[in-house]
PDB file of C-alpha atoms in Angstrom:
ATOM      1  CA  MET T   1    -115.457 204.469 235.973  1.00 36.00           C
ATOM      2  CA  LEU T   2    -117.699 205.736 233.200  1.00 36.00           C
ATOM      3  CA  GLN T   3    -118.017 203.770 230.014  1.00 40.00           C
ATOM      4  CA  LYS T   4    -119.085 204.795 226.547  1.00 42.00           C
ATOM      5  CA  PRO T   5    -122.601 203.601 225.674  1.00 45.00           C
ATOM      6  CA  GLY T   6    -122.356 200.137 224.161  1.00 46.00           C
ATOM      7  CA  ALA T   7    -118.755 199.702 225.329  1.00 47.00           C
ATOM      8  CA  THR T   8    -117.873 196.637 227.302  1.00 53.00           C
ATOM      9  CA  MET T   9    -115.080 196.575 229.823  1.00 62.00           C
ATOM     10  CA  ASN T  10    -113.142 193.361 229.965  1.00 81.00           C
ATOM     11  CA  THR T  11    -110.707 192.887 232.821  1.00 85.00           C
ATOM     12  CA  GLU T  12    -107.795 190.562 232.194  1.00 88.00           C
ATOM     13  CA  ILE T  13    -106.154 188.873 235.181  1.00 92.00           C
ATOM     14  CA  ARG T  14    -102.992 186.780 235.400  1.00 93.00           C
ATOM     15  CA  HIS T  15    -101.748 184.924 238.466  1.00 96.00           C
ATOM     16  CA  PHE T  16     -98.105 184.154 239.302  1.00 97.00           C
ATOM     17  CA  LEU T  17     -96.349 182.090 241.962  1.00 96.00           C
ATOM     18  CA  LEU T  18     -92.772 183.153 242.717  1.00 95.00           C
ATOM     19  CA  THR T  19     -90.534 180.600 244.429  1.00 89.00           C
ATOM     20  CA  GLN T  20     -87.467 181.351 246.524  1.00 83.00           C
ATOM     21  CA  ASP T  21     -85.283 179.581 243.951  1.00 85.00           C
ATOM     22  CA  GLY T  22     -86.259 182.072 241.225  1.00 85.00           C
ATOM     23  CA  GLN T  23     -88.943 180.120 239.423  1.00 90.00           C
ATOM     24  CA  VAL T  24     -92.087 181.865 238.185  1.00 93.00           C
ATOM     25  CA  ARG T  25     -95.228 179.896 237.432  1.00 93.00           C
ATOM     26  CA  GLU T  26     -98.242 181.453 235.724  1.00 94.00           C
ATOM     27  CA  PHE T  27    -101.854 180.337 236.177  1.00 91.00           C
ATOM     28  CA  THR T  28    -105.008 181.223 234.289  1.00 89.00           C
ATOM     29  CA  SER T  29    -107.913 182.714 236.224  1.00 89.00           C
ATOM     30  CA  GLU T  30    -109.727 179.371 235.953  1.00 93.00           C
ATOM     31  CA  GLU T  31    -106.756 177.462 237.400  1.00 93.00           C
ATOM     32  CA  ALA T  32    -106.303 180.042 240.160  1.00 93.00           C
ATOM     33  CA  ALA T  33    -109.997 179.810 241.091  1.00 93.00           C
ATOM     34  CA  LEU T  34    -109.781 176.017 241.394  1.00 94.00           C
ATOM     35  CA  ILE T  35    -106.661 176.312 243.556  1.00 92.00           C
ATOM     36  CA  ALA T  36    -108.307 178.951 245.767  1.00 91.00           C
ATOM     37  CA  ALA T  37    -111.402 176.748 246.186  1.00 92.00           C
ATOM     38  CA  GLY T  38    -109.266 173.758 247.180  1.00 88.00           C
ATOM     39  CA  ALA T  39    -110.427 171.821 244.118  1.00 92.00           C
ATOM     40  CA  ASN T  40    -106.932 171.729 242.624  1.00 93.00           C
ATOM     41  CA  ARG T  41    -103.709 170.656 244.332  1.00 93.00           C
ATOM     42  CA  LEU T  42    -100.112 171.727 243.769  1.00 94.00           C
ATOM     43  CA  PRO T  43     -98.202 168.873 245.455  1.00 94.00           C
ATOM     44  CA  GLU T  44     -94.844 170.427 244.513  1.00 93.00           C
ATOM     45  CA  PHE T  45     -95.646 173.242 246.972  1.00 94.00           C
ATOM     46  CA  ALA T  46     -96.876 171.002 249.830  1.00 95.00           C
ATOM     47  CA  GLU T  47     -96.081 172.459 253.263  1.00 96.00           C
ATOM     48  CA  ARG T  48     -94.487 175.540 251.700  1.00 95.00           C
ATOM     49  CA  ARG T  49     -95.218 179.246 251.791  1.00 95.00           C
ATOM     50  CA  ILE T  50     -94.928 180.811 248.313  1.00 95.00           C
ATOM     51  CA  ARG T  51     -95.156 184.409 247.112  1.00 96.00           C
ATOM     52  CA  TYR T  52     -98.097 185.252 244.854  1.00 96.00           C
ATOM     53  CA  LEU T  53     -98.622 188.166 242.469  1.00 97.00           C
ATOM     54  CA  GLN T  54    -101.853 189.015 240.664  1.00 96.00           C
ATOM     55  CA  VAL T  55    -101.687 191.318 237.632  1.00 95.00           C
ATOM     56  CA  SER T  56    -104.891 192.819 236.229  1.00 93.00           C
ATOM     57  CA  TRP T  57    -105.776 195.381 233.596  1.00 90.00           C
ATOM     58  CA  ASP T  58    -108.743 196.467 231.497  1.00 83.00           C
ATOM     59  CA  SER T  59    -108.394 195.204 227.973  1.00 70.00           C
ATOM     60  CA  GLU T  60    -110.606 197.822 226.331  1.00 70.00           C
ATOM     61  CA  PRO T  61    -108.773 200.047 223.858  1.00 65.00           C
ATOM     62  CA  ALA T  62    -107.624 203.244 225.514  1.00 63.00           C
ATOM     63  CA  SER T  63    -104.820 205.719 225.215  1.00 65.00           C
ATOM     64  CA  GLU T  64    -103.533 204.704 228.627  1.00 75.00           C
ATOM     65  CA  LEU T  65    -103.276 201.209 230.068  1.00 79.00           C
ATOM     66  CA  LYS T  66    -103.897 200.964 233.807  1.00 85.00           C
ATOM     67  CA  VAL T  67    -102.350 197.919 235.425  1.00 90.00           C
ATOM     68  CA  GLN T  68    -103.052 196.885 239.008  1.00 94.00           C
ATOM     69  CA  THR T  69    -101.084 194.359 241.016  1.00 96.00           C
ATOM     70  CA  ALA T  70    -101.584 192.673 244.363  1.00 95.00           C
ATOM     71  CA  GLY T  71     -99.150 190.461 246.213  1.00 95.00           C
ATOM     72  CA  ALA T  72     -99.484 187.910 248.997  1.00 96.00           C
ATOM     73  CA  ALA T  73     -97.783 184.959 250.601  1.00 96.00           C
ATOM     74  CA  ILE T  74     -99.794 181.765 250.302  1.00 95.00           C
ATOM     75  CA  LYS T  75     -99.359 178.598 252.293  1.00 96.00           C
ATOM     76  CA  PHE T  76    -100.119 175.060 251.154  1.00 96.00           C
ATOM     77  CA  ASP T  77    -101.059 172.062 253.295  1.00 96.00           C
ATOM     78  CA  THR T  78     -99.428 168.613 253.209  1.00 96.00           C
ATOM     79  CA  ASP T  79    -101.405 167.673 250.084  1.00 95.00           C
ATOM     80  CA  GLY T  80    -100.594 170.871 248.191  1.00 95.00           C
ATOM     81  CA  ARG T  81    -103.977 172.521 248.722  1.00 96.00           C
ATOM     82  CA  LEU T  82    -104.188 176.216 249.499  1.00 95.00           C
ATOM     83  CA  LEU T  83    -104.341 176.667 253.250  1.00 95.00           C
ATOM     84  CA  GLU T  84    -104.092 180.443 253.740  1.00 94.00           C
ATOM     85  CA  ALA T  85    -103.129 183.740 252.134  1.00 94.00           C
ATOM     86  CA  ALA T  86    -101.591 186.646 254.022  1.00 95.00           C
ATOM     87  CA  PRO T  87     -99.527 189.755 253.398  1.00 95.00           C
ATOM     88  CA  PRO T  88     -95.913 188.826 252.662  1.00 93.00           C
ATOM     89  CA  SER T  89     -93.384 189.227 255.463  1.00 93.00           C
ATOM     90  CA  GLU T  90     -90.378 191.513 255.009  1.00 93.00           C
ATOM     91  CA  GLU T  91     -88.299 188.530 253.850  1.00 91.00           C
ATOM     92  CA  GLU T  92     -91.005 187.535 251.350  1.00 92.00           C
ATOM     93  CA  LYS T  93     -91.445 190.915 249.674  1.00 93.00           C
ATOM     94  CA  ILE T  94     -91.656 190.750 245.887  1.00 94.00           C
ATOM     95  CA  SER T  95     -88.723 192.595 244.359  1.00 93.00           C
ATOM     96  CA  ARG T  96     -89.222 195.343 241.805  1.00 95.00           C
ATOM     97  CA  PHE T  97     -87.509 193.133 239.212  1.00 94.00           C
ATOM     98  CA  GLU T  98     -89.887 190.216 239.903  1.00 94.00           C
ATOM     99  CA  HIS T  99     -92.882 192.554 239.860  1.00 95.00           C
ATOM    100  CA  ASP T 100     -91.947 194.198 236.562  1.00 95.00           C
ATOM    101  CA  THR T 101     -91.104 190.835 234.971  1.00 93.00           C
ATOM    102  CA  CYS T 102     -94.534 189.432 235.864  1.00 95.00           C
ATOM    103  CA  VAL T 103     -96.305 192.557 234.588  1.00 95.00           C
ATOM    104  CA  GLN T 104     -94.434 192.435 231.278  1.00 93.00           C
ATOM    105  CA  TRP T 105     -95.047 188.690 230.968  1.00 93.00           C
ATOM    106  CA  ALA T 106     -98.782 189.157 231.665  1.00 92.00           C
ATOM    107  CA  LEU T 107     -99.074 191.915 229.043  1.00 90.00           C
ATOM    108  CA  ARG T 108     -97.154 190.036 226.339  1.00 85.00           C
ATOM    109  CA  GLY T 109    -100.315 189.091 224.441  1.00 69.00           C
ATOM    110  CA  ALA T 110    -102.309 192.227 225.191  1.00 67.00           C
ATOM    111  CA  GLY T 111    -101.073 194.226 222.215  1.00 63.00           C
ATOM    112  CA  VAL T 112     -99.021 196.480 224.480  1.00 60.00           C
ATOM    113  CA  GLN T 113     -95.581 197.568 223.355  1.00 56.00           C
ATOM    114  CA  GLN T 114     -92.879 198.230 225.934  1.00 52.00           C
ATOM    115  CA  PRO T 115     -94.932 199.118 229.027  1.00 49.00           C
ATOM    116  CA  THR T 116     -93.319 201.803 231.154  1.00 56.00           C
ATOM    117  CA  ALA T 117     -93.626 201.763 234.935  1.00 57.00           C
ATOM    118  CA  HIS T 118     -94.384 205.071 236.681  1.00 52.00           C
TER     119      HIS T 118
END
């Protein structure tokens, strides 16, 4: 992607865990990095497989906001440390409602009004 001279592109990323009982938990990029490195534990998810959604976008002013998302199923060990990440199974697919809710929640502070999905 080409940038204007002197322009800086700043990518914003938000991380979400979606539980089977309908809970959504958001993590900062710093928290997510510590979890991915095994330096942070989530004991409440010990020995569980949880759905994960990452939402990213470029925060530079533009006429059009481009949002990218990526989903996975992540598994935690007995201590609540990240063990593995894999594509979600058919039963673990993230619903359109969950996806759109996470995107809107991630963009809430980005100065975006009423994002529209295409």
